[in-house]
mmCIF file of C-alpha atoms and ligand atoms in Angstrom:
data_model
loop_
_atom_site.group_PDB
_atom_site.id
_atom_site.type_symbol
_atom_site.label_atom_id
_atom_site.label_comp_id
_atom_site.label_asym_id
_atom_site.label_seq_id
_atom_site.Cartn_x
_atom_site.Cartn_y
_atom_site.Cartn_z
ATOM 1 C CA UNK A 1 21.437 18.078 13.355
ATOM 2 C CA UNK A 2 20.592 21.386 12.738
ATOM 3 C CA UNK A 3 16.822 22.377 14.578
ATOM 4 C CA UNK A 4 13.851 22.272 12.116
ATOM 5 C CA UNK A 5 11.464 24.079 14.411
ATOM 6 C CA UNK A 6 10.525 27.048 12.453
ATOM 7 C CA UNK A 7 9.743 25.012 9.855
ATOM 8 C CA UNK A 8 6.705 23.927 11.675
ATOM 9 C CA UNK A 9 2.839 25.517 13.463
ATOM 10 C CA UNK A 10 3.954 26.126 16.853
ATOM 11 C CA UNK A 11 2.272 23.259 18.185
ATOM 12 C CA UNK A 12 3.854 20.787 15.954
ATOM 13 C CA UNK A 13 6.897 19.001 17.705
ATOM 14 C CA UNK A 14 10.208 19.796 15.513
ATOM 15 C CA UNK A 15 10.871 15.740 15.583
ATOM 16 C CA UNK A 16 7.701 15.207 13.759
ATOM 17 C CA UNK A 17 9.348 16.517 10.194
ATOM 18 C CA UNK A 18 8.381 16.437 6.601
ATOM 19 C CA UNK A 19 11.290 17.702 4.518
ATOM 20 C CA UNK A 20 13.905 14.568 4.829
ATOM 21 C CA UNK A 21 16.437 14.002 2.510
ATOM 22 C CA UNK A 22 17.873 10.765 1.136
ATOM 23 C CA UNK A 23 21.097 11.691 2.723
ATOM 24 C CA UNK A 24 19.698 12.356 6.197
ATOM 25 C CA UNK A 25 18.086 8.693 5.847
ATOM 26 C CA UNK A 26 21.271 6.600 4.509
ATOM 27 C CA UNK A 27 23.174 8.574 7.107
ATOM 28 C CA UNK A 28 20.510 7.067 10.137
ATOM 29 C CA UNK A 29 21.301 3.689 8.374
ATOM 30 C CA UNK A 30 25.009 4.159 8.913
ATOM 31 C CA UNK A 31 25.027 5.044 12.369
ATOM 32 C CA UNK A 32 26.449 2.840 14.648
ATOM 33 C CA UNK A 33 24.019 0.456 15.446
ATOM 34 C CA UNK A 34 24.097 1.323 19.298
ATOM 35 C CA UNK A 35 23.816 4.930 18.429
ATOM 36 C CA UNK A 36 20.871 4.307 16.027
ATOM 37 C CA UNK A 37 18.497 2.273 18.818
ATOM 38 C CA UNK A 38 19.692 4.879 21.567
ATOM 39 C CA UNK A 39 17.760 7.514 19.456
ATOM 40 C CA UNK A 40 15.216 5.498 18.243
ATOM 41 C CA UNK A 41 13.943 4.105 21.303
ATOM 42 C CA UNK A 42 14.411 7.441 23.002
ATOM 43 C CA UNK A 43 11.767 8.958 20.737
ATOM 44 C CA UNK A 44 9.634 5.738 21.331
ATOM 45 C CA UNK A 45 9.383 6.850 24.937
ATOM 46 C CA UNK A 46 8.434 10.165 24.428
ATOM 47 C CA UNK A 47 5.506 9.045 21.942
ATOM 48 C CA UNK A 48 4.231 6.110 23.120
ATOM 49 C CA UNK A 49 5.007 3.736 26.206
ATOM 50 C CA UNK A 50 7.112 1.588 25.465
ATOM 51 C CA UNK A 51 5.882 -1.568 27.206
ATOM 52 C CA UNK A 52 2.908 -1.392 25.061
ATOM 53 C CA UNK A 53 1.808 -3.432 21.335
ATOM 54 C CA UNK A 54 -1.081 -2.770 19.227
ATOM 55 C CA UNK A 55 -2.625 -6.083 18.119
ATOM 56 C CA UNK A 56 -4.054 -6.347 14.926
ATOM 57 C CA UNK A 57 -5.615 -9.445 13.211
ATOM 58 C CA UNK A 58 -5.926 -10.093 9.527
ATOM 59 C CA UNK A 59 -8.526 -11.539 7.405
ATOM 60 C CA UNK A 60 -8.048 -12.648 3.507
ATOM 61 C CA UNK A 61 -11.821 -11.669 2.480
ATOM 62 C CA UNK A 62 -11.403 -12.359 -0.928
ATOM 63 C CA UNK A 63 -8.629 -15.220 -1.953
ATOM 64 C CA UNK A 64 -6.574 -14.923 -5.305
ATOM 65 C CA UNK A 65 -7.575 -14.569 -8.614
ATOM 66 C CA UNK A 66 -5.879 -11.174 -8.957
ATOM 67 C CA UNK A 67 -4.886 -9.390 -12.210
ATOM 68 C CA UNK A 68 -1.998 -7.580 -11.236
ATOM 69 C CA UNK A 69 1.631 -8.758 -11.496
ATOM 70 C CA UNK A 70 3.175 -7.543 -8.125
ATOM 71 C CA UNK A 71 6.064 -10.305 -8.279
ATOM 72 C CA UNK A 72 6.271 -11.183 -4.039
ATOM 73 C CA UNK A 73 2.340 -11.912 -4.349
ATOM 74 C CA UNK A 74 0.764 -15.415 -3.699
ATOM 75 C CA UNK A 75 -2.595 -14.071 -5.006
ATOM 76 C CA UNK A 76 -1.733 -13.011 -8.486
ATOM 77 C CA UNK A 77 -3.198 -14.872 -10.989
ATOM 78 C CA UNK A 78 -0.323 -14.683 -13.337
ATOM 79 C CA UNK A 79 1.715 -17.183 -10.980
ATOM 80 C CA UNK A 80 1.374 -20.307 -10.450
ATOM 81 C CA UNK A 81 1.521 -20.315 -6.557
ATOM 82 C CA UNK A 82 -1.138 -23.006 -6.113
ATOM 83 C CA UNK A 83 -3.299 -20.603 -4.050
ATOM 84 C CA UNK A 84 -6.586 -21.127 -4.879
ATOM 85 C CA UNK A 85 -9.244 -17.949 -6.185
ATOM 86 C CA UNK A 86 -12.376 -17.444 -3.896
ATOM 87 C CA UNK A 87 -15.413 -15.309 -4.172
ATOM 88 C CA UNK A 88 -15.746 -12.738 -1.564
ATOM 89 C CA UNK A 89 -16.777 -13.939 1.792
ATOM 90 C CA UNK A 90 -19.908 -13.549 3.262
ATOM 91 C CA UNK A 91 -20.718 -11.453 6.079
ATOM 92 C CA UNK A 92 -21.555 -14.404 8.788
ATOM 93 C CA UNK A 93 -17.880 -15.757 8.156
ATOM 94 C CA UNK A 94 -16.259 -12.310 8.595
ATOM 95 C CA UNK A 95 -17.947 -11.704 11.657
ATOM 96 C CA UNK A 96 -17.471 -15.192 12.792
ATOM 97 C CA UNK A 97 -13.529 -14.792 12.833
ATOM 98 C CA UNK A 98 -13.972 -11.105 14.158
ATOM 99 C CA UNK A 99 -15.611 -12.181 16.945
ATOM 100 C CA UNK A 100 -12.378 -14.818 17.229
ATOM 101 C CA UNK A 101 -10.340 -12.410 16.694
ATOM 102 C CA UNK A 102 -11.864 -10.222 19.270
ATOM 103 C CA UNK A 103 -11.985 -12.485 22.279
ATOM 104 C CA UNK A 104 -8.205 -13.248 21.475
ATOM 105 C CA UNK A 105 -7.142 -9.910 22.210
ATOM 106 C CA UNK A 106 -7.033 -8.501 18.779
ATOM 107 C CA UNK A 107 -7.996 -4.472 18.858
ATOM 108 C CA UNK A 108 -8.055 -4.186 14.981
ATOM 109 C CA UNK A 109 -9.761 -6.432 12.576
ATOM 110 C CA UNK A 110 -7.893 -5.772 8.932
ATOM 111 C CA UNK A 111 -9.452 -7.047 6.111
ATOM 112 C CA UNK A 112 -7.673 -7.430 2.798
ATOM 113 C CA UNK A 113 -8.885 -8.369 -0.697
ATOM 114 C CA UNK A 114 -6.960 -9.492 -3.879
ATOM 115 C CA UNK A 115 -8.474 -6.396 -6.170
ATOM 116 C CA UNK A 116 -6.561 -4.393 -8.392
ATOM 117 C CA UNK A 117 -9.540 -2.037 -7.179
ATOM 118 C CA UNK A 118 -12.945 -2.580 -5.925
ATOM 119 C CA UNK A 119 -15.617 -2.364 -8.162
ATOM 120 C CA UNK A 120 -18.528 -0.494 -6.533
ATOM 121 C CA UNK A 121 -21.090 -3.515 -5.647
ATOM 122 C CA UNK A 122 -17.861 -5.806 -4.362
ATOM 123 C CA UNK A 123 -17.479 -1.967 -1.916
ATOM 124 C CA UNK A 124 -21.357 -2.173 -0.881
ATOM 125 C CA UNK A 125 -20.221 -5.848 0.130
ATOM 126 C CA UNK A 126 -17.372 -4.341 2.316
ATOM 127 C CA UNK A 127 -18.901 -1.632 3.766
ATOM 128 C CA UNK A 128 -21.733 -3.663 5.745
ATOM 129 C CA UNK A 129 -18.685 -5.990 6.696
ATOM 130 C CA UNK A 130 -16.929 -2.555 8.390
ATOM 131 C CA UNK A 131 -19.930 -1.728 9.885
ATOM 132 C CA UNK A 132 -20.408 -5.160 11.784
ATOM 133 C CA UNK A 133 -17.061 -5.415 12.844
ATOM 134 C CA UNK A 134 -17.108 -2.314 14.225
ATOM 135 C CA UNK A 135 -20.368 -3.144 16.032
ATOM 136 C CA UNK A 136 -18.287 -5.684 18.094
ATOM 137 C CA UNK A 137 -16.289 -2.800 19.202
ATOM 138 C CA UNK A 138 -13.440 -3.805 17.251
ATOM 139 C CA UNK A 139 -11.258 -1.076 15.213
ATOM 140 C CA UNK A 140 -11.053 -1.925 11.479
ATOM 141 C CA UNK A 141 -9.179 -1.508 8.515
ATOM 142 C CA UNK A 142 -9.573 -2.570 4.897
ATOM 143 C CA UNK A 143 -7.126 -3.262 1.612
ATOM 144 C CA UNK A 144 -8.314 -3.250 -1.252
ATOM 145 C CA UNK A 145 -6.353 -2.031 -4.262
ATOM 146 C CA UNK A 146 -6.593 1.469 -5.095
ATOM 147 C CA UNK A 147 -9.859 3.773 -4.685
ATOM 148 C CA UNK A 148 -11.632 6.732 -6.215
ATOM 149 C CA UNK A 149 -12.280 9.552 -4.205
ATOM 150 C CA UNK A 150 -15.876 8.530 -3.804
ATOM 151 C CA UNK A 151 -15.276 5.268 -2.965
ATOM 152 C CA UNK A 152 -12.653 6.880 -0.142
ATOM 153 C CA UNK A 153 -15.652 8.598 1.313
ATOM 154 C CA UNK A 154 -17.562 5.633 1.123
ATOM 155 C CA UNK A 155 -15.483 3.841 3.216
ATOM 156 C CA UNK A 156 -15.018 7.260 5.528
ATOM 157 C CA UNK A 157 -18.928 7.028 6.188
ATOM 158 C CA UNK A 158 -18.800 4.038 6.886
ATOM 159 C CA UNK A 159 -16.773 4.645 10.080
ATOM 160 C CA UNK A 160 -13.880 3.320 8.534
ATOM 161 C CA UNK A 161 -11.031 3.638 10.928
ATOM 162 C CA UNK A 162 -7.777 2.986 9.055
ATOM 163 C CA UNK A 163 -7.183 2.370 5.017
ATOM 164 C CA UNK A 164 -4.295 -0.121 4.679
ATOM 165 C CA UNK A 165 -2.033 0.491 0.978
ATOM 166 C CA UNK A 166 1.272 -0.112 0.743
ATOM 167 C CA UNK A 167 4.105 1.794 -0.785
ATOM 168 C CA UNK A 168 5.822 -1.245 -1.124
ATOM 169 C CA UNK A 169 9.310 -0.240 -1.740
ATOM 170 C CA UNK A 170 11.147 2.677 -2.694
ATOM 171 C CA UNK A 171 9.993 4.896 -6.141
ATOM 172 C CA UNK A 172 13.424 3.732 -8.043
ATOM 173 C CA UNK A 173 12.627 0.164 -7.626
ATOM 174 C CA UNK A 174 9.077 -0.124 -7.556
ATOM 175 C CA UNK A 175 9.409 -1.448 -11.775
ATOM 176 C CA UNK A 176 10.953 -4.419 -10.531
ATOM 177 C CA UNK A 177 8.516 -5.448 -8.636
ATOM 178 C CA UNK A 178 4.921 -3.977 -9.999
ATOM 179 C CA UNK A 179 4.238 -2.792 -13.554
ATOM 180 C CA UNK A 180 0.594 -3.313 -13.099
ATOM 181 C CA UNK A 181 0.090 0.138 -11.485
ATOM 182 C CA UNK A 182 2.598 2.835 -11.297
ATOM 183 C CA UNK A 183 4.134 4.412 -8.000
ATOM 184 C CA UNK A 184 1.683 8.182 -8.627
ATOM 185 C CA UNK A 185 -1.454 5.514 -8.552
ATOM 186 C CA UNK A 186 -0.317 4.646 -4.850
ATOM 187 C CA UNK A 187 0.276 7.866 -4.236
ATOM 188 C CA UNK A 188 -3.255 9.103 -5.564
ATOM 189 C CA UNK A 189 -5.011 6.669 -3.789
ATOM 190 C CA UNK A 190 -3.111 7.150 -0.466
ATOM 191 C CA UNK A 191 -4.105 11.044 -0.730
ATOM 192 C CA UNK A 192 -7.895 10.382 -1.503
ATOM 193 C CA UNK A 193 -8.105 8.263 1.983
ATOM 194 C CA UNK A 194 -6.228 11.106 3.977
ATOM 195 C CA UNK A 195 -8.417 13.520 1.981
ATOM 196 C CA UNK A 196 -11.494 11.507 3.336
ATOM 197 C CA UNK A 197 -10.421 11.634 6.399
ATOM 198 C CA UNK A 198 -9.941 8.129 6.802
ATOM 199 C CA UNK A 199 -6.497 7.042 8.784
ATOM 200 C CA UNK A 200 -3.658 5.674 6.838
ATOM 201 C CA UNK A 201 -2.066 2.631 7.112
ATOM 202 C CA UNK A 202 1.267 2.630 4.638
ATOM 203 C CA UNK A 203 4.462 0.662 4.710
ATOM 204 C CA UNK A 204 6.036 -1.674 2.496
ATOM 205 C CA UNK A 205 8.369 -5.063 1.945
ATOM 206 C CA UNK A 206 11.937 -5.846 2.513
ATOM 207 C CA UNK A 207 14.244 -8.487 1.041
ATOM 208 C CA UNK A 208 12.458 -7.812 -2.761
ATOM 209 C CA UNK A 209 15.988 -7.284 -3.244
ATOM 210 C CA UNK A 210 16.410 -4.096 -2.354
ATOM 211 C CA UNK A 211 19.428 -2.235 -1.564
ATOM 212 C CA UNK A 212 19.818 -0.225 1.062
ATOM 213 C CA UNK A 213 19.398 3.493 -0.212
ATOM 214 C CA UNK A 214 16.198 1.986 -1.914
ATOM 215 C CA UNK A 215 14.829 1.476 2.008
ATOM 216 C CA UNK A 216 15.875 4.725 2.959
ATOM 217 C CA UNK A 217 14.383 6.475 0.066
ATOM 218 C CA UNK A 218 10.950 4.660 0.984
ATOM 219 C CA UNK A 219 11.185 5.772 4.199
ATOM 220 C CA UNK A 220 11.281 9.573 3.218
ATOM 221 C CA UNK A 221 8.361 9.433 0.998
ATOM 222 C CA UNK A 222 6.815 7.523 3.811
ATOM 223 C CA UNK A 223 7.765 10.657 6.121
ATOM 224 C CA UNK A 224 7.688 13.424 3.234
ATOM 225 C CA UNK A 225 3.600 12.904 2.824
ATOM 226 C CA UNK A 226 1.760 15.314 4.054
ATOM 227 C CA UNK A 227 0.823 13.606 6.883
ATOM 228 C CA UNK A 228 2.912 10.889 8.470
ATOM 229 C CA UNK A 229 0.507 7.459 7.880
ATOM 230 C CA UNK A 230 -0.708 6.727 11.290
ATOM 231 C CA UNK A 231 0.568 2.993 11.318
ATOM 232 C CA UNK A 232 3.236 1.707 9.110
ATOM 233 C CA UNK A 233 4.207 -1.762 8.776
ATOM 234 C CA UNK A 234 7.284 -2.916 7.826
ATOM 235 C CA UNK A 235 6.921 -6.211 6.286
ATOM 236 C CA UNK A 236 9.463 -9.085 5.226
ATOM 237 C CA UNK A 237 8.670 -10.530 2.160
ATOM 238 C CA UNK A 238 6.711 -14.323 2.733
ATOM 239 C CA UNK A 239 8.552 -16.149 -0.164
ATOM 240 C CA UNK A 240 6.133 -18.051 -1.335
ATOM 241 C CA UNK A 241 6.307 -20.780 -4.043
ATOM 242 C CA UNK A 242 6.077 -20.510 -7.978
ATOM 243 C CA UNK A 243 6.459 -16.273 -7.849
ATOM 244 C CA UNK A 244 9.008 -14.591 -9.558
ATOM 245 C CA UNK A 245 10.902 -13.637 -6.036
ATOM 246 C CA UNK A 246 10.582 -17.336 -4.526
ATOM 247 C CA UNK A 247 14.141 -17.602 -4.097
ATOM 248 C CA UNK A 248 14.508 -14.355 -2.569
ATOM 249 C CA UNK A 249 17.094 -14.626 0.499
ATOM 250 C CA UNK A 250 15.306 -13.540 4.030
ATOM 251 C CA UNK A 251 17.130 -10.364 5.317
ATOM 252 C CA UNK A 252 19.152 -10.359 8.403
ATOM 253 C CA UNK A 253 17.488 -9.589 11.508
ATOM 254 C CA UNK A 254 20.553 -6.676 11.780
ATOM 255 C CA UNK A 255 19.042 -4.660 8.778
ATOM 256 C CA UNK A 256 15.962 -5.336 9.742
ATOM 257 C CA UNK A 257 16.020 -3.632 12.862
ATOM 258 C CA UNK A 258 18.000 -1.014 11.318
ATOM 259 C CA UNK A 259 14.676 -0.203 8.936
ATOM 260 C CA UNK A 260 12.375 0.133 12.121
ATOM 261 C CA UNK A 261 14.838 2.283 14.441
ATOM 262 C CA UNK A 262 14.691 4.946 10.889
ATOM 263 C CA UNK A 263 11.065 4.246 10.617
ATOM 264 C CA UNK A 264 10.857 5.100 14.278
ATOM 265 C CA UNK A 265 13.349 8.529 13.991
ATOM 266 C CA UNK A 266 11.829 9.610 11.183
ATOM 267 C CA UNK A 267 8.126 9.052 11.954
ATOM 268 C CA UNK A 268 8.493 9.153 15.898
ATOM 269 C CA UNK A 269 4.049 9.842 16.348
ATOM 270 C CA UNK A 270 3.265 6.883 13.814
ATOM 271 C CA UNK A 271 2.724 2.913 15.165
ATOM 272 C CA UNK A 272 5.509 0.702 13.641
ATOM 273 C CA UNK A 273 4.320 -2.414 12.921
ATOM 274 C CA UNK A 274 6.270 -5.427 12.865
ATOM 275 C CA UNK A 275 4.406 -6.967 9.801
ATOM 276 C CA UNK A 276 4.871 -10.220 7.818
ATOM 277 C CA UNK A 277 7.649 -11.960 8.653
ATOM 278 C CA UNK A 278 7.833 -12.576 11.853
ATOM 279 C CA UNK A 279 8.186 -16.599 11.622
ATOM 280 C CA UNK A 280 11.977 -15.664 10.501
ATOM 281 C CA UNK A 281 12.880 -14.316 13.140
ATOM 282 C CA UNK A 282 13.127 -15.755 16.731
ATOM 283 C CA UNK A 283 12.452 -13.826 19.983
ATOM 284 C CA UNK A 284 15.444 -12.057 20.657
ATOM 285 C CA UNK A 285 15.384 -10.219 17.204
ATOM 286 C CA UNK A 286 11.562 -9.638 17.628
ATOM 287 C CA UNK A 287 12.165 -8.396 21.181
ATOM 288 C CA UNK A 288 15.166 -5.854 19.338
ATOM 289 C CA UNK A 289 12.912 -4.514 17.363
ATOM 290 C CA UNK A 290 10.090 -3.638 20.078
ATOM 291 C CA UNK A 291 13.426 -1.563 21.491
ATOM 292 C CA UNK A 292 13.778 0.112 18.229
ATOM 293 C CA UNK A 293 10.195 1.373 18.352
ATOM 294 C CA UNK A 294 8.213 -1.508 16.987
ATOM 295 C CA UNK A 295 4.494 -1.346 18.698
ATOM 296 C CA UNK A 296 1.977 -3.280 16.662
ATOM 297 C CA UNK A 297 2.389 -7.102 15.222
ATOM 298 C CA UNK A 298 -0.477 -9.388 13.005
ATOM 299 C CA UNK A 299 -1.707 -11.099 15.872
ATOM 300 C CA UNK A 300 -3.581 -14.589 15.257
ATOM 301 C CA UNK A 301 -2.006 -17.513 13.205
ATOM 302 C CA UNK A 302 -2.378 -16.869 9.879
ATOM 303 C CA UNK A 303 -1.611 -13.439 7.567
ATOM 304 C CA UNK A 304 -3.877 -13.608 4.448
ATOM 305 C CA UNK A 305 -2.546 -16.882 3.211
ATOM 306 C CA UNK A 306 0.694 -17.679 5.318
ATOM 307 C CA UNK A 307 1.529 -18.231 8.497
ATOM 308 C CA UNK A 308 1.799 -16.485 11.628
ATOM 309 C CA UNK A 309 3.155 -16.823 15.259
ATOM 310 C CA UNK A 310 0.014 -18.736 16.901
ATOM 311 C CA UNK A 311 -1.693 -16.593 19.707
ATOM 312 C CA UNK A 312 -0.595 -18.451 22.610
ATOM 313 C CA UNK A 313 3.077 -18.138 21.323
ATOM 314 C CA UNK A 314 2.618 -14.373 20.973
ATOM 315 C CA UNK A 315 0.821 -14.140 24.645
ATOM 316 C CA UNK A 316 4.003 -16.157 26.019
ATOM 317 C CA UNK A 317 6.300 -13.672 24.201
ATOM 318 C CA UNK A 318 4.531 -10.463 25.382
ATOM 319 C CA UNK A 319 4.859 -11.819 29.083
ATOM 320 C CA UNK A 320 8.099 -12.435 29.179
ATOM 321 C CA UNK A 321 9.005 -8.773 27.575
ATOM 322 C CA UNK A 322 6.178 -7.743 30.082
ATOM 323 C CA UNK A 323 4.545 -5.909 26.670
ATOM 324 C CA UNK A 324 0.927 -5.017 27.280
ATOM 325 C CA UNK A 325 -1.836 -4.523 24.805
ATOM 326 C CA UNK A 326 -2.318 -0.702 23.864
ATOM 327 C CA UNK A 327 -4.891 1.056 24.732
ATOM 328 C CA UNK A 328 -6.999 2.368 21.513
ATOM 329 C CA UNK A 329 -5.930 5.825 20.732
ATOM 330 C CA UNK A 330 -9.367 8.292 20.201
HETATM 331 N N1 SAM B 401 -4.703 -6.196 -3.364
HETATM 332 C C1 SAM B 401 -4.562 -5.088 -2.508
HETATM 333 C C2 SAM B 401 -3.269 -4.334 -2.735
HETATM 334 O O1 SAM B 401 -2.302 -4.902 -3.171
HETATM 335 O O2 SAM B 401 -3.258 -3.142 -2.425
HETATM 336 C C3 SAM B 401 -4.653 -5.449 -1.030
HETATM 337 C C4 SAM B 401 -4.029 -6.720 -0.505
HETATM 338 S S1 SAM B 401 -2.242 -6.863 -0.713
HETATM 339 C C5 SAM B 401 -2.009 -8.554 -0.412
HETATM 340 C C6 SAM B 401 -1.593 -5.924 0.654
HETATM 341 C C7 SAM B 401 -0.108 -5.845 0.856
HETATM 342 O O3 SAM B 401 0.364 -7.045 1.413
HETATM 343 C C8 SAM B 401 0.800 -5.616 -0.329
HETATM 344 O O4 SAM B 401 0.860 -4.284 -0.753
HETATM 345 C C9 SAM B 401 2.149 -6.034 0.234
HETATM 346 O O5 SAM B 401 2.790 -4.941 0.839
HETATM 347 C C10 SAM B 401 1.763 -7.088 1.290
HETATM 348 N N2 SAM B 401 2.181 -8.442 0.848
HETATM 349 C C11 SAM B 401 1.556 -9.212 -0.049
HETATM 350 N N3 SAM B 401 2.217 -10.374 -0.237
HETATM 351 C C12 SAM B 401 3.300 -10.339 0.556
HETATM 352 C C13 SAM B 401 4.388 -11.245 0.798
HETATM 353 N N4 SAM B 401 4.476 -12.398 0.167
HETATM 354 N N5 SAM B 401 5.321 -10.889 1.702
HETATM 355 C C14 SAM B 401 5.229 -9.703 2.345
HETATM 356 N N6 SAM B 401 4.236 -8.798 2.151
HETATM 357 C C15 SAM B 401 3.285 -9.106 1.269
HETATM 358 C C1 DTB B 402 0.554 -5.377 5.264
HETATM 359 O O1 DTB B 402 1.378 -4.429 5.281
HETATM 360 N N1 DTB B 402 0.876 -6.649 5.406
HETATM 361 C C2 DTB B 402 -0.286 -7.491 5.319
HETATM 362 C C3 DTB B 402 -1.420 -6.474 5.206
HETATM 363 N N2 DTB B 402 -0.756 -5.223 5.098
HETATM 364 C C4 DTB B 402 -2.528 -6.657 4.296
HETATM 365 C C5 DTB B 402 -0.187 -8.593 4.327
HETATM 366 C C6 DTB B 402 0.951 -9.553 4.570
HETATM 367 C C7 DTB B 402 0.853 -10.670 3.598
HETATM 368 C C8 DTB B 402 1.892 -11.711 3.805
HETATM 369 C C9 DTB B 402 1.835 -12.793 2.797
HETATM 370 C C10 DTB B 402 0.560 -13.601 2.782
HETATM 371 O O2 DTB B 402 0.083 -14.056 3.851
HETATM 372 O O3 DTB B 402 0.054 -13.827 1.677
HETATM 373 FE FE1 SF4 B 403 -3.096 -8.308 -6.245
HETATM 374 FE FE2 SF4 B 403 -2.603 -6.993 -3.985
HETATM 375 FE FE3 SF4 B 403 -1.362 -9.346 -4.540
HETATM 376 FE FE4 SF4 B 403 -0.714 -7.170 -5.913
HETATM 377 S S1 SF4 B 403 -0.434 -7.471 -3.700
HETATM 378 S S2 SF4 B 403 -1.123 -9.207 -6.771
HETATM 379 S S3 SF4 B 403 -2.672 -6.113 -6.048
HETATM 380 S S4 SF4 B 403 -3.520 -9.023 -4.164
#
């Protein structure tokens, strides 16, 4: 491949690229599968250490009862998914499962909300809950729907550490999944947090359906930004129950590997995370993708209203791959 280091400060790595094509991704995706993890993993190493997983827990701090129509969600309200609508929790609970969280092992405490966007009193509500989870010496992250750029640097002031909103899938298929908000509003809002200085947290779904050139062309916007987003997870979709994608076929733990090991090449600084999904897959495809350059998981037994691997089943897993929590990057 030909070398991209002019295009780039002198201090910038020439791995760590912003100008990827669609046909540089679909070609990572048809490498031999060998060849693909070989590369993959070799940029792992010379990023990160590879023996080590970032451990983040989620919290659902406001349950259902949302107006927008994304079709994988359990929290719309235009589904009938039996999930029941909440008001926002209060601050004693949130710090209650923090503190949980904390003593489990968990480094980041993300908390997510079913907004379309937060209306400024439901953000004064958030912001004390970001600045007592940080007291506990926790890292923390929020999602909640898109954001003004006031609200951004809000959150910033706050102490914020990470602003979690996902791309979701790739620009072409994004209508037939969300028509709520369009693909430039996720955009919009992902450049008001990086404007605010606030670090990004963007990934998106797989098995919506999909195809293949639709996962590569997410990844490129996902590595065309102006900055790569410091953590990116790659979810499976949860199928859950009455939505319109509740029939949805998991995908194969092959492809899904595939999708990190390009996530990984084409984003080699950024923290991969293993999102949703990993109940569907068992150990050895789990332990695959740590090779392809996987380093963070939800930790703790529950996502924001599904399961998750229970701690103990995680700690077991992590000792046998002799993976080690990471140490908090300044
Ligand atoms: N309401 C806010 C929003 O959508 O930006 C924040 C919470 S929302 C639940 C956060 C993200 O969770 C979504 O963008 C989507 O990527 C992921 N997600 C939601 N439901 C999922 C499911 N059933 N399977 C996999 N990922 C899911
Ligand atoms: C992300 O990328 N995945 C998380 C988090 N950001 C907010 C959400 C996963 C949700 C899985 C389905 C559920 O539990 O409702
Ligand atoms: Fe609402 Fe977020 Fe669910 Fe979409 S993903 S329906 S915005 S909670």
């Amino acid at each position: 491949m030909a070398s991209h280091a002019l295009d780039h400060p002198p201090h910038a790595p020439a791995d760590i690229r912003h100008d990827w094509t669609r046909a540089e991704a679909e070609a990572l995706f048809a490498l031999p599968f060998n060849d693909l993890l070989y590369r993959a993993h070799g940029l792992h190493r010379r990023y990160f250490d590879a023996n080590e997983v970032q451990l983040s827990t989620l919290l659902n701090v406001k349950d259902g009862g949302c107006p927008e129509d994304c079709k994988y969600c359990a929290q719309s309200a235009r589904y009938e998914t039996g999930f029941k609508a909440k008001k926002l929790m209060g601050l004693n609970e949130v710090v209650a499962k923090a503190t949980v969280a904390k003593a489990a092992g968990a480094q980041r405490f993300c908390m997510g909300a079913a907004w379309r966007a937060p209306k400024d009193h439901e953000l004064d509500s958030v912001l004390d809950m970001v600045a007592a989870v940080k007291g506990l010496g926790m890292e923390t992250c929020v999602t909640l729907g898109m954001l003004d750029g006031d609200q951004a640097r809000r959150l910033a002031a706050a102490g914020l550490d990470y602003y979690n909103h996902n791309l979701d899938t790739s620009e072409e298929f994004y209508g037939e999944i969300i028509t709520t908000r369009t693909y430039q509003d996720r955009l919009d809002t992902l450049a008001r947090v990086r404007e605010a200085g606030i670090q990004v947290c963007c990934g998106g779904i797989l098995g919506l359906g999909e195809s293949v050139a639709d996962r590569a062309s997410m990844l490129v916007t996902l590595a065309n930004l102006p900055a790569h987003p410091q953590s990116v997870p790659i979810n499976l979709l949860v199928a859950i129950e009455g939505t319109p994608l509740a029939d949805n076929q998991t995908i194969d733990g092959i492809d899904f590997v595939r999708v990190i090991a390009t996530a990984r090449i084409m984003m080699p600084a950024s923290v991969v995370r293993f999102a949703a999904g990993r109940l569907e897959m068992d150990e050895a495809t789990q332990a695959l993708a740590f090779f392809a350059g996987a380093n963070s998981v939800f930790y703790g037994e529950k996502l924001l209203t599904t399961p998750n691997p229970a701690g103990a089943e995680d700690r077991a897993l992590f000792d046998r791959l002799g993976l080690k929590p990471m140490t908090p990057r300044a």
